[in-house]
CSV table of C-alpha atoms in Angstrom, one decimal:
chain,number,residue,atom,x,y,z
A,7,UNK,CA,49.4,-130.9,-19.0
A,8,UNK,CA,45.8,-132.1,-18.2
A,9,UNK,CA,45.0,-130.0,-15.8
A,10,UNK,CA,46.3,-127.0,-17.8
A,11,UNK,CA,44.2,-128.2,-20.7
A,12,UNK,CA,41.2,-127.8,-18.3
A,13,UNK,CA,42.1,-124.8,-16.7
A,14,UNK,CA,42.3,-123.6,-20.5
A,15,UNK,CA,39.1,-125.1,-21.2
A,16,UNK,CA,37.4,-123.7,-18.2
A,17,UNK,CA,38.1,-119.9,-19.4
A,18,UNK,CA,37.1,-120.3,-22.6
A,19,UNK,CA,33.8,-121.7,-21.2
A,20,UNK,CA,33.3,-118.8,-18.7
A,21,UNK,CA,33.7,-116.6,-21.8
A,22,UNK,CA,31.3,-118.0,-23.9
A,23,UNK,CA,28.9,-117.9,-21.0
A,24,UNK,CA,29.8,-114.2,-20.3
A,25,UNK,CA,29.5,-113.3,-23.9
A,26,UNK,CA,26.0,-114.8,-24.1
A,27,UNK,CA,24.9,-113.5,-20.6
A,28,UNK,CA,26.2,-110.1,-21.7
A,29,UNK,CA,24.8,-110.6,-25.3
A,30,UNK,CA,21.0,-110.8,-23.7
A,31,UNK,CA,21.3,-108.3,-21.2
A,32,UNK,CA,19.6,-104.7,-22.1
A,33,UNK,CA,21.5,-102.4,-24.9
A,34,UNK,CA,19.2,-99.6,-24.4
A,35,UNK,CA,19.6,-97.2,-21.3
A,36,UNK,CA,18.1,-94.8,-19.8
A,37,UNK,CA,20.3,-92.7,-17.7
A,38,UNK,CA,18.9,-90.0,-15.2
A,39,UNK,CA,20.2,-87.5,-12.9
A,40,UNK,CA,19.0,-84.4,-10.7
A,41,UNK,CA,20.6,-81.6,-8.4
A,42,UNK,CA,19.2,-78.6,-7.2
A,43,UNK,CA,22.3,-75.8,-8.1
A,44,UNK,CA,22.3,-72.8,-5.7
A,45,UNK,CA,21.9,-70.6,-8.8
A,46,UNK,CA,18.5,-68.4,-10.9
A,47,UNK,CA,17.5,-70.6,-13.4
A,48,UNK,CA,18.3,-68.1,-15.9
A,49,UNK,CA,21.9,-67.7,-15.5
A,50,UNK,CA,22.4,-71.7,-15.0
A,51,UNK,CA,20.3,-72.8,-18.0
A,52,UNK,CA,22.5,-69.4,-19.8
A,53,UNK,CA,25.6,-71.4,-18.7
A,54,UNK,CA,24.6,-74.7,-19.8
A,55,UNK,CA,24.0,-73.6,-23.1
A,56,UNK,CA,26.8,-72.4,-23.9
A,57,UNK,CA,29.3,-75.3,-25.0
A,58,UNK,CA,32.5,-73.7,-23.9
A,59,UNK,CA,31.5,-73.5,-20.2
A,60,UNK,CA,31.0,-77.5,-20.1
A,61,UNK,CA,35.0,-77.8,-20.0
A,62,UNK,CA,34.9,-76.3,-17.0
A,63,UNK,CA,32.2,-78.3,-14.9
A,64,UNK,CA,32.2,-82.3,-17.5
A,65,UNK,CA,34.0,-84.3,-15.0
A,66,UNK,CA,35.7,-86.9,-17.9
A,67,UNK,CA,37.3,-84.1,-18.9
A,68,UNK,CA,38.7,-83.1,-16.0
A,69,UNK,CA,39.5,-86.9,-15.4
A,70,UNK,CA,41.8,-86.6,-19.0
A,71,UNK,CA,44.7,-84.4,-19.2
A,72,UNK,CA,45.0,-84.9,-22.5
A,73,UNK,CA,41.5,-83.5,-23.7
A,74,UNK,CA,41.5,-80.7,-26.1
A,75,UNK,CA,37.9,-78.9,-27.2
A,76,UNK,CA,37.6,-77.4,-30.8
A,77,UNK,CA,35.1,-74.7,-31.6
A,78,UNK,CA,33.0,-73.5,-34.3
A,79,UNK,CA,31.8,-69.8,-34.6
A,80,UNK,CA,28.2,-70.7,-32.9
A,81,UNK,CA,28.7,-72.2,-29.1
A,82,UNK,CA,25.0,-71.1,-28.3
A,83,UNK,CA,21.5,-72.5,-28.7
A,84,UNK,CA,20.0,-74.4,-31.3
A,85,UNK,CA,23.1,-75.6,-33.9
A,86,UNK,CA,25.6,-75.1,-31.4
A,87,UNK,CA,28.5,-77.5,-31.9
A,88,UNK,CA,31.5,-78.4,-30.4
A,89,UNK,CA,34.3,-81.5,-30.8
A,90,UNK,CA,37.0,-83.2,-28.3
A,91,UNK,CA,39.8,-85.3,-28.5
A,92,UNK,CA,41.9,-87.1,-25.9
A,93,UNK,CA,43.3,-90.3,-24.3
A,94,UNK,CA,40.5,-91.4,-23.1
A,95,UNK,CA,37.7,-90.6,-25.0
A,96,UNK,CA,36.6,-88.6,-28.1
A,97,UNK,CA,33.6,-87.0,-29.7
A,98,UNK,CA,31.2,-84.3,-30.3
A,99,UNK,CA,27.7,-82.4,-29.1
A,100,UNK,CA,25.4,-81.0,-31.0
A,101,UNK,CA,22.3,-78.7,-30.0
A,102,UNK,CA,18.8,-79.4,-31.1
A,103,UNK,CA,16.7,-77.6,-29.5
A,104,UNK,CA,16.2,-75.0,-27.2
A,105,UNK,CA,13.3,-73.2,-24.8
A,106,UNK,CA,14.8,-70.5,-23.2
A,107,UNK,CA,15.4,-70.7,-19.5
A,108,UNK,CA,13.4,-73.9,-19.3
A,109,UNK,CA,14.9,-77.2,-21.5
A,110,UNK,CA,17.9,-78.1,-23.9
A,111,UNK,CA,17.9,-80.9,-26.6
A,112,UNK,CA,21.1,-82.1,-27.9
A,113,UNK,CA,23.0,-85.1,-29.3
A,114,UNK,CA,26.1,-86.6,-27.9
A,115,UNK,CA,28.9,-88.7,-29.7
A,116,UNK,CA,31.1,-90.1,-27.4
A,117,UNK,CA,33.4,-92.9,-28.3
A,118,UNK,CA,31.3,-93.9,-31.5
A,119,UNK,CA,28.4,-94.4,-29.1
A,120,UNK,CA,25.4,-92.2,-29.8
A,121,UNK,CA,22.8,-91.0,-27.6
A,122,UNK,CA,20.3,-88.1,-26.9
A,123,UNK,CA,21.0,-85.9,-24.0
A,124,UNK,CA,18.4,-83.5,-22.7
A,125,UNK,CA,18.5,-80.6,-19.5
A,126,UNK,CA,15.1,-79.5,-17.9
A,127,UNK,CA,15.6,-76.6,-15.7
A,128,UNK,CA,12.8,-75.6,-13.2
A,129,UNK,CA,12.9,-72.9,-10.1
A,130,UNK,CA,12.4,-74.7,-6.6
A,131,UNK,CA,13.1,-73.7,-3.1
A,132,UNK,CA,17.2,-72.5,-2.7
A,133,UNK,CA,18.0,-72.2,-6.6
A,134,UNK,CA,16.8,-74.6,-9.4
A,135,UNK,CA,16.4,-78.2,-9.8
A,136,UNK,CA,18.0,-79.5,-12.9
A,137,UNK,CA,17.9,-82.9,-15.0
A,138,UNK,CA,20.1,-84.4,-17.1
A,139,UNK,CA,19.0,-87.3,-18.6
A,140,UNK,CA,20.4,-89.5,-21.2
A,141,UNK,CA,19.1,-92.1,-23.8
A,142,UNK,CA,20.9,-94.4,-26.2
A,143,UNK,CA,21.5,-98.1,-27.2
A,144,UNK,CA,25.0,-100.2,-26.6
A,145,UNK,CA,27.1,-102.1,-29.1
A,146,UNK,CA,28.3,-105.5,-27.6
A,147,UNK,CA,32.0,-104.0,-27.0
A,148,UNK,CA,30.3,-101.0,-25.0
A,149,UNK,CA,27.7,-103.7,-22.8
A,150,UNK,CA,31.2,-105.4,-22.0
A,151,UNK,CA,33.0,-102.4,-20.7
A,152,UNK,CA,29.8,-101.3,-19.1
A,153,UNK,CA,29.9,-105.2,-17.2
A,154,UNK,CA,32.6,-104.8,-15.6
A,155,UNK,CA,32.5,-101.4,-14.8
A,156,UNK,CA,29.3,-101.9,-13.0
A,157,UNK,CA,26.6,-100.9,-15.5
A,158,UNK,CA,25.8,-98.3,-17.7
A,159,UNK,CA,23.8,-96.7,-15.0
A,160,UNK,CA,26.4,-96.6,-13.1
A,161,UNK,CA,28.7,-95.2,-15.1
A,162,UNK,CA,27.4,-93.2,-16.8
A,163,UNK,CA,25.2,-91.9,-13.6
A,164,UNK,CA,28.4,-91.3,-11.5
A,165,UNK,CA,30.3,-89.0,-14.3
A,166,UNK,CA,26.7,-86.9,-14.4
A,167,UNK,CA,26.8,-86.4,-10.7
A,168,UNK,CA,30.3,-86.0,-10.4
A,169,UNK,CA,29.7,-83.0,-13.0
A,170,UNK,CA,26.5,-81.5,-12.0
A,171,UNK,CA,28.7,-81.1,-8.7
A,172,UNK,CA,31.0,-79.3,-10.3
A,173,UNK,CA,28.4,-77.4,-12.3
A,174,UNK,CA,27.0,-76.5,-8.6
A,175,UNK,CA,30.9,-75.3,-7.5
A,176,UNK,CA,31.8,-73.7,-10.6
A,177,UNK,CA,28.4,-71.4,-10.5
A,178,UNK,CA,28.4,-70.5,-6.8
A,179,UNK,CA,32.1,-69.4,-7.0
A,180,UNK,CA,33.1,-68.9,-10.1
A,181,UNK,CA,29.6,-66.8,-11.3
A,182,UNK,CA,29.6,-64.9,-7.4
A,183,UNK,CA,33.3,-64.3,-7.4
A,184,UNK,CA,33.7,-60.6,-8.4
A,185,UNK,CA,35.3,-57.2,-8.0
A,186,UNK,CA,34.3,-53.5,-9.4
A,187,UNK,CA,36.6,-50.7,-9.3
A,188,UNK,CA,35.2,-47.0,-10.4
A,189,UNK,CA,38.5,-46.1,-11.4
A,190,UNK,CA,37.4,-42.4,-12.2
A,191,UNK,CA,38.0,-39.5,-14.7
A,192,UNK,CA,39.9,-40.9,-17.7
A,193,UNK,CA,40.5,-39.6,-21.4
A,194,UNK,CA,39.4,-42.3,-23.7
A,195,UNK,CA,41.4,-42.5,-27.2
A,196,UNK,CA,39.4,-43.0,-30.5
A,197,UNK,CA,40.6,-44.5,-33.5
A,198,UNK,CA,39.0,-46.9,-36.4
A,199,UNK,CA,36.7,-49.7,-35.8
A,200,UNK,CA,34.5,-52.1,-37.7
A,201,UNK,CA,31.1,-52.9,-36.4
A,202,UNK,CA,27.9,-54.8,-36.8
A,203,UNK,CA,24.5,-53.7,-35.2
A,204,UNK,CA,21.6,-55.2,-34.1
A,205,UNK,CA,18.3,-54.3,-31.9
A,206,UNK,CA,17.2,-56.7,-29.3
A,207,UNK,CA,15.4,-57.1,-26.4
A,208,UNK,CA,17.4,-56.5,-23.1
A,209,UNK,CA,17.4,-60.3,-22.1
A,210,UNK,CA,19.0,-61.1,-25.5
A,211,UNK,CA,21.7,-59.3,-25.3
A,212,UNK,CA,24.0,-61.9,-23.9
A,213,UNK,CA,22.9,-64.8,-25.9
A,214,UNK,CA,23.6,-62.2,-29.1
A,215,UNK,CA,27.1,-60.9,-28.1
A,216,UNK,CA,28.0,-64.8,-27.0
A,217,UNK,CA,27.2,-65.4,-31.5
A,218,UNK,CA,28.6,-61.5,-32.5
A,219,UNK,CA,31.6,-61.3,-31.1
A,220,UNK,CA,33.3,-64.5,-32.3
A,221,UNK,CA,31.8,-63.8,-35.5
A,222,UNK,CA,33.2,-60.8,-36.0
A,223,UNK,CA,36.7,-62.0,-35.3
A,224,UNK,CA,35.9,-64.6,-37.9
A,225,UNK,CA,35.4,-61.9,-40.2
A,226,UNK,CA,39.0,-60.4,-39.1
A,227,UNK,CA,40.6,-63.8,-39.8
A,228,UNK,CA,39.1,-64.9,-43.1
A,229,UNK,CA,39.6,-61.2,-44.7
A,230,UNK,CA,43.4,-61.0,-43.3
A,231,UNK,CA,42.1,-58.0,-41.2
A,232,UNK,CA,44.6,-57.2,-38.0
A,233,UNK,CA,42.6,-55.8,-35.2
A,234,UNK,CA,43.8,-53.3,-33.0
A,235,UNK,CA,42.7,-53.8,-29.9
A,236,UNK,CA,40.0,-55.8,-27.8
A,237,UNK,CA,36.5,-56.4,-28.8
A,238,UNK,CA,34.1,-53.1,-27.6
A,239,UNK,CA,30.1,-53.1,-27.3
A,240,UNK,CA,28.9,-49.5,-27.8
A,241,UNK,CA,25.0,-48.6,-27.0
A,242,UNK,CA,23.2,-46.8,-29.6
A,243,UNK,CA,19.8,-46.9,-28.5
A,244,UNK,CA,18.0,-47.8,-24.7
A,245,UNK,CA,14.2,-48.0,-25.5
A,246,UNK,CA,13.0,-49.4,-22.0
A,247,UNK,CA,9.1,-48.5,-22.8
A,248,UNK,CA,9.2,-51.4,-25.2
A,249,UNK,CA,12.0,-53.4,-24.2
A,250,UNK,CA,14.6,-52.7,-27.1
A,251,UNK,CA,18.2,-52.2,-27.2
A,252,UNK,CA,20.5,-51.1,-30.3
A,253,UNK,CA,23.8,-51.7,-29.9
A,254,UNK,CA,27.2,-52.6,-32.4
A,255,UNK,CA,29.5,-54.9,-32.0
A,256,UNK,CA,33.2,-53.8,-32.3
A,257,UNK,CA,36.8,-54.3,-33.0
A,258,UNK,CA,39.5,-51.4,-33.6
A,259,UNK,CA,41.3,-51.6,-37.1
A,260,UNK,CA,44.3,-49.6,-37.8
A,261,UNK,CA,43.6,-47.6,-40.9
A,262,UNK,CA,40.2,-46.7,-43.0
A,263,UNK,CA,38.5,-49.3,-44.7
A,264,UNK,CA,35.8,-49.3,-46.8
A,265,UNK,CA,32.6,-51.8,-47.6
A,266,UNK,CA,30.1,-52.0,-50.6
A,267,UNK,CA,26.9,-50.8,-49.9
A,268,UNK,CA,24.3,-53.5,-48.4
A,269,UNK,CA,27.2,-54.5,-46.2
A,270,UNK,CA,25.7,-55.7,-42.3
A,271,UNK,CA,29.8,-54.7,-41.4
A,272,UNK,CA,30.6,-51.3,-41.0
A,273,UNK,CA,33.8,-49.0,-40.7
A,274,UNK,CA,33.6,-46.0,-38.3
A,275,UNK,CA,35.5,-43.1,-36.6
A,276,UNK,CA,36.0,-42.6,-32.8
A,277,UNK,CA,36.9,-39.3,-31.7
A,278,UNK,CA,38.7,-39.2,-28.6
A,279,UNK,CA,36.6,-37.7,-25.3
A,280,UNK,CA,36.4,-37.5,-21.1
A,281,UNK,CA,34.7,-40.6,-19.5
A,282,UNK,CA,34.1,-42.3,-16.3
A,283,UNK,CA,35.9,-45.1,-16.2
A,284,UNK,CA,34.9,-48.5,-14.2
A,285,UNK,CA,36.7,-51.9,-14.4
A,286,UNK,CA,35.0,-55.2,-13.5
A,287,UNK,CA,36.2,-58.5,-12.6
A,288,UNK,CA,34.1,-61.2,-13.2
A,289,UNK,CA,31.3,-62.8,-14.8
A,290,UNK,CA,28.8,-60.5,-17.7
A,291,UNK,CA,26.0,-61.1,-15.0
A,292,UNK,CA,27.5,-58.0,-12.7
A,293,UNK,CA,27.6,-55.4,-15.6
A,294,UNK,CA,24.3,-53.5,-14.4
A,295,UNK,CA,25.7,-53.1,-11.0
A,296,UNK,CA,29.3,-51.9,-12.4
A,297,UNK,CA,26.7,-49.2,-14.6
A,298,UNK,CA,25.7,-48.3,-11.5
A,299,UNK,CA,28.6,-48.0,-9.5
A,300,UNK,CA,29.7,-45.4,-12.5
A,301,UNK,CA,26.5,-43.2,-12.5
A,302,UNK,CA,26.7,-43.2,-8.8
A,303,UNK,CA,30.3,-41.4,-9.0
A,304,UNK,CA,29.1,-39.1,-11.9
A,305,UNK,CA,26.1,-38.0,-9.4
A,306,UNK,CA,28.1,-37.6,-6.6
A,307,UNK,CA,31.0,-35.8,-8.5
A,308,UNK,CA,28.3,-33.8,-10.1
A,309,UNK,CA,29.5,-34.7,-13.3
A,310,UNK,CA,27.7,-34.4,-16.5
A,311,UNK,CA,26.6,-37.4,-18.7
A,312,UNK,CA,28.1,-36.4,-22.6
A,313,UNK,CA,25.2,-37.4,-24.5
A,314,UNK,CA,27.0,-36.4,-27.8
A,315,UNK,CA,29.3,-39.4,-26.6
A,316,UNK,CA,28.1,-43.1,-26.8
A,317,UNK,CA,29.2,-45.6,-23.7
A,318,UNK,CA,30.8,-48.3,-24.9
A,319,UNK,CA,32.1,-51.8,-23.0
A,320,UNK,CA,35.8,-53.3,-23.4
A,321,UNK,CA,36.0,-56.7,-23.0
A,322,UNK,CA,39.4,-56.9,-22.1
A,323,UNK,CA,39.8,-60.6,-20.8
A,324,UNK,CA,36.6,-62.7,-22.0
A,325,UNK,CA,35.7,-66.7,-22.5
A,326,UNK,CA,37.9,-67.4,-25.4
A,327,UNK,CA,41.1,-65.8,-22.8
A,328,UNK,CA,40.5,-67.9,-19.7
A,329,UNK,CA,37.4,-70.3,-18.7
A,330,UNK,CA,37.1,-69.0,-15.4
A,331,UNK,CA,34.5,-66.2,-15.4
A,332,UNK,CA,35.9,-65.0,-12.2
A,333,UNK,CA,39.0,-63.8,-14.0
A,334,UNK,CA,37.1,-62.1,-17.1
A,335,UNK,CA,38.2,-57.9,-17.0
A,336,UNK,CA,35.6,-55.9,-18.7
A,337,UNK,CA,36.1,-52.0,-18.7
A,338,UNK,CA,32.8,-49.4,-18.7
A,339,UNK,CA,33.3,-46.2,-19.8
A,340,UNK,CA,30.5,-43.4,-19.6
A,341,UNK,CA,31.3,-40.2,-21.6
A,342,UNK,CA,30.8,-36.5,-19.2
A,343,UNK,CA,32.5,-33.3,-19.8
A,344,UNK,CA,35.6,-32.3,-18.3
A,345,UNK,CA,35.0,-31.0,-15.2
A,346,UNK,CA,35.2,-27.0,-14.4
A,347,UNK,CA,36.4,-25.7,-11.1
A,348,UNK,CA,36.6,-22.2,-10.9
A,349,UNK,CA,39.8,-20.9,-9.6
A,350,UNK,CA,39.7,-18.4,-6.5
A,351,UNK,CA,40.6,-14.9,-7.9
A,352,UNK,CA,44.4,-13.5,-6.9
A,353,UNK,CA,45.1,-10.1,-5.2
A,354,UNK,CA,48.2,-7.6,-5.2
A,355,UNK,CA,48.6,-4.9,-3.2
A,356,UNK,CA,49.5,-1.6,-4.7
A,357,UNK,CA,52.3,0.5,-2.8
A,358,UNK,CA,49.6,2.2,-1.4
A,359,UNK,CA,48.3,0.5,1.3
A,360,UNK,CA,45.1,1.8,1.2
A,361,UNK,CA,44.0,0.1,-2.5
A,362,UNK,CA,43.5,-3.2,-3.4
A,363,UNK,CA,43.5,-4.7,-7.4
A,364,UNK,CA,41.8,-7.9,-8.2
A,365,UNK,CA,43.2,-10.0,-11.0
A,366,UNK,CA,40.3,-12.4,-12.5
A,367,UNK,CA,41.8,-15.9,-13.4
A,368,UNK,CA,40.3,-18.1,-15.8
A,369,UNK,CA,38.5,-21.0,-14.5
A,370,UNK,CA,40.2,-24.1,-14.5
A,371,UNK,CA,39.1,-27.2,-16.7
A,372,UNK,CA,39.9,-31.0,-15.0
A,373,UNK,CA,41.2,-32.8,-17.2
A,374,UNK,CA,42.5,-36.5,-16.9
C-alpha cells in the first residue's frame, strides 16, 4: 500500500515537473520549409492559389478519411476562403495577400490554433524553388501535444514536406498528363444561354474564369434558374497588339429570359453552325496547343474559318467534377463553312454511238 502510495506520488511529481518544464519552453514557432517543384513558376504559384487544389496535394488531409472541404464562390487570390471538417482536425484559410507569380499571404485556423502562413515562389535551375513558412504562438494543451510528438518543428515541418512532395507529384503528373483529339467536322447545336462579359489581359484569363464561372452558377442557384447544359467560354474579341481579350462567360438555359437594363448578366441566342471540333483531356494549361491542333486541321483540310461564327470552349468535366486535372474534358469548337466538293460530271450515251451528252451535277456540300 506504501509502495503504491509512492509510485502514485511519483507520477504526480513527474507531472508537475513536466507541466512546468513544458509551461517555460517556447509558445511561439517559426516553422520553415523549401522544395524546388519541377514546374514554371507561373503555373505552380497559379495552383497554389487556388484553395481547391490544396485537397489534392495537404498531406493531413489525405492522412483523414473523414475530411470534407466547404467552398465559398471566391477560391482565388486575395479573399479567397475555404473551411474543413474531420476526425482529426478542423478549420479554415483565408487569403491575404497576393503578388502574382511571386508570394501568397494567408491565415490558417487549424484546431483553434492560429497562425500566419506565407508561399514565396522564385525561378531556379530545374523548375522553382518554393517556401512555405509558418508563424504562430501555442496554448499550453497544443505545447503538450507538440512534446510528445517531438516538437512543433517537427511536426508541423514533416506534414509541410510530406505535402510539398505531393505538391511536386501532383504537378508533374497530374498538370503533364494529357490527351488532344481533333475530332473533326461537327454541327454544333444553338440554343439560349446567359452570359457575363469581361476584357482582360491574356494572362488573366484563368485567374477570371477560376471567379466567373462559379459565380455564374451561383447566380443559377439563387434565382431557381435550371441550366441546360455545361458551362461555355465564347471569344468575342482577340486584341494581341495591346494585350486584351473579350470574352463571356456561359451557361445554356432552356427558354428566353429577360433582365432589366444595367444588368452585368445577359440572355442570348445561338444559332446552330459547322465547326471544327477538338476535345482535350487535361489540365487549362494545354488549351493553346489543342487551338492549334484545330487550326492545323482547318489549314490542311483547307477549310475556311466562319468569322460570322464566334469559337466557344465547353468545359465539359472541370474542378468542381473531379480534383484531378488530368481527368478535366474541355471541348474547342472553331466555326468554318461546310465544305464544297464538286461532284465529277455524269455521261450517257445516246443510241448513236457516235454522240456523247454531258449531264452537269450540282456540287456537293459536306456536311457533318
Amino acid at each position: 500500500m506504501r509502495i503504491l502510495k509512492y509510485l502514485l506520488l511519483l507520477i504526480l511529481l513527474l507531472f508537475i515537473g513536466l507541466s512546468v518544464f513544458v509551461s517555460t519552453q517556447k509558445a511561439n514557432f517559426d516553422v520553415v520549409r523549401s522544395k524546388v517543384i519541377k514546374t514554371p513558376k507561373a503555373t505552380l504559384y497559379n495552383y497554389v492559389n487556388d484553395l481547391r487544389n490544396w485537397e489534392t496535394f495537404g498531406s493531413w488531409i489525405s492522412e483523414d478519411k473523414g475530411i470534407e472541404f466547404y467552398y465559398p464562390l471566391k477560391t482565388v487570390g486575395k479573399g479567397a476562403y475555404c473551411s474543413w471538417e474531420g476526425n482529426n482536425s478542423d478549420g479554415n484559410l483565408t487569403t491575404l495577400f497576393v503578388k502574382e507569380n511571386d508570394s501568397i499571404s494567408q491565415k490558417m485556423i487549424s484546431n483553434g490554433e492560429e497562425s500566419s502562413v506565407s508561399w514565396k515562389f522564385k525561378d531556379t535551375i530545374g523548375g522553382t524553388k518554393v517556401t512555405w513558412t509558418s508563424k504562430g504562438k501555442l496554448d499550453f494543451k497544443s505545447k503538450i501535444l507538440a512534446f510528445f510528438n517531438g516538437g512543433i518543428n517537427s511536426t508541423v515541418g514533416d506534414t509541410y514536406e510530406k505535402s510539398l512532395a505531393n505538391l511536386d507529384k501532383t504537378l508533374d503528373y497530374e498538370i503533364n498528363t494529357h490527351t488532344i483529339k481533333v475530332n473533326g467536322i461537327v454541327a454544333r447545336p444553338g440554343g439560349f444561354y446567359l452570359k457575363q462579359s469581361i476584357v482582360c489581359r491574356e494572362k488573366s484569363v484563368a485567374k477570371n474564369l477560376k471567379i466567373l464561372v462559379p459565380r455564374m452558377k451561383n447566380f443559377f442557384e439563387k434565382n431557381n434558374i435550371v441550366m441546360n447544359g455545361k458551362p461555355f467560354i465564347i471569344y468575342n474579341k482577340y486584341d494581341r497588339t495591346n494585350d486584351l481579350i473579350g470574352l463571356s462567360v456561359c451557361i445554356p438555359v432552356k427558354d428566353s429570359l429577360h433582365f432589366s437594363s444595367g444588368s452585368d448578366i445577359e440572355w442570348a441566342d445561338m444559332k446552330p453552325y459547322t465547326a471544327v471540333k477538338s476535345t482535350l483531356t487535361g489540365d487549362y494549361s494545354h488549351t493553346q496547343k489543342t487551338w492549334n491542333a484545330t487550326y492545323n486541321y482547318i489549314a490542311k483540310n483547307k477549310l475556311v474559318r466562319n468569322t460570322s461564327q464566334q469559337i466557344i470552349e465547353v468545359y465539359v468535366k472541370g474542378m468542381e467534377d473531379v480534383k484531378q486535372p488530368s481527368k478535366w474534358i474541355t471541348e474547342i469548337y472553331i466555326p468554318v463553312y461546310p465544305k464544297v466538293i464538286p461532284k465529277k460530271p455524269t455521261y450517257s450515251r445516246s443510241s448513236d454511238s457516235t454522240s456523247v451528252s454531258v449531264t452537269p451535277t450540282p456540287t456537293e456540300v459536306q456536311t457533318p
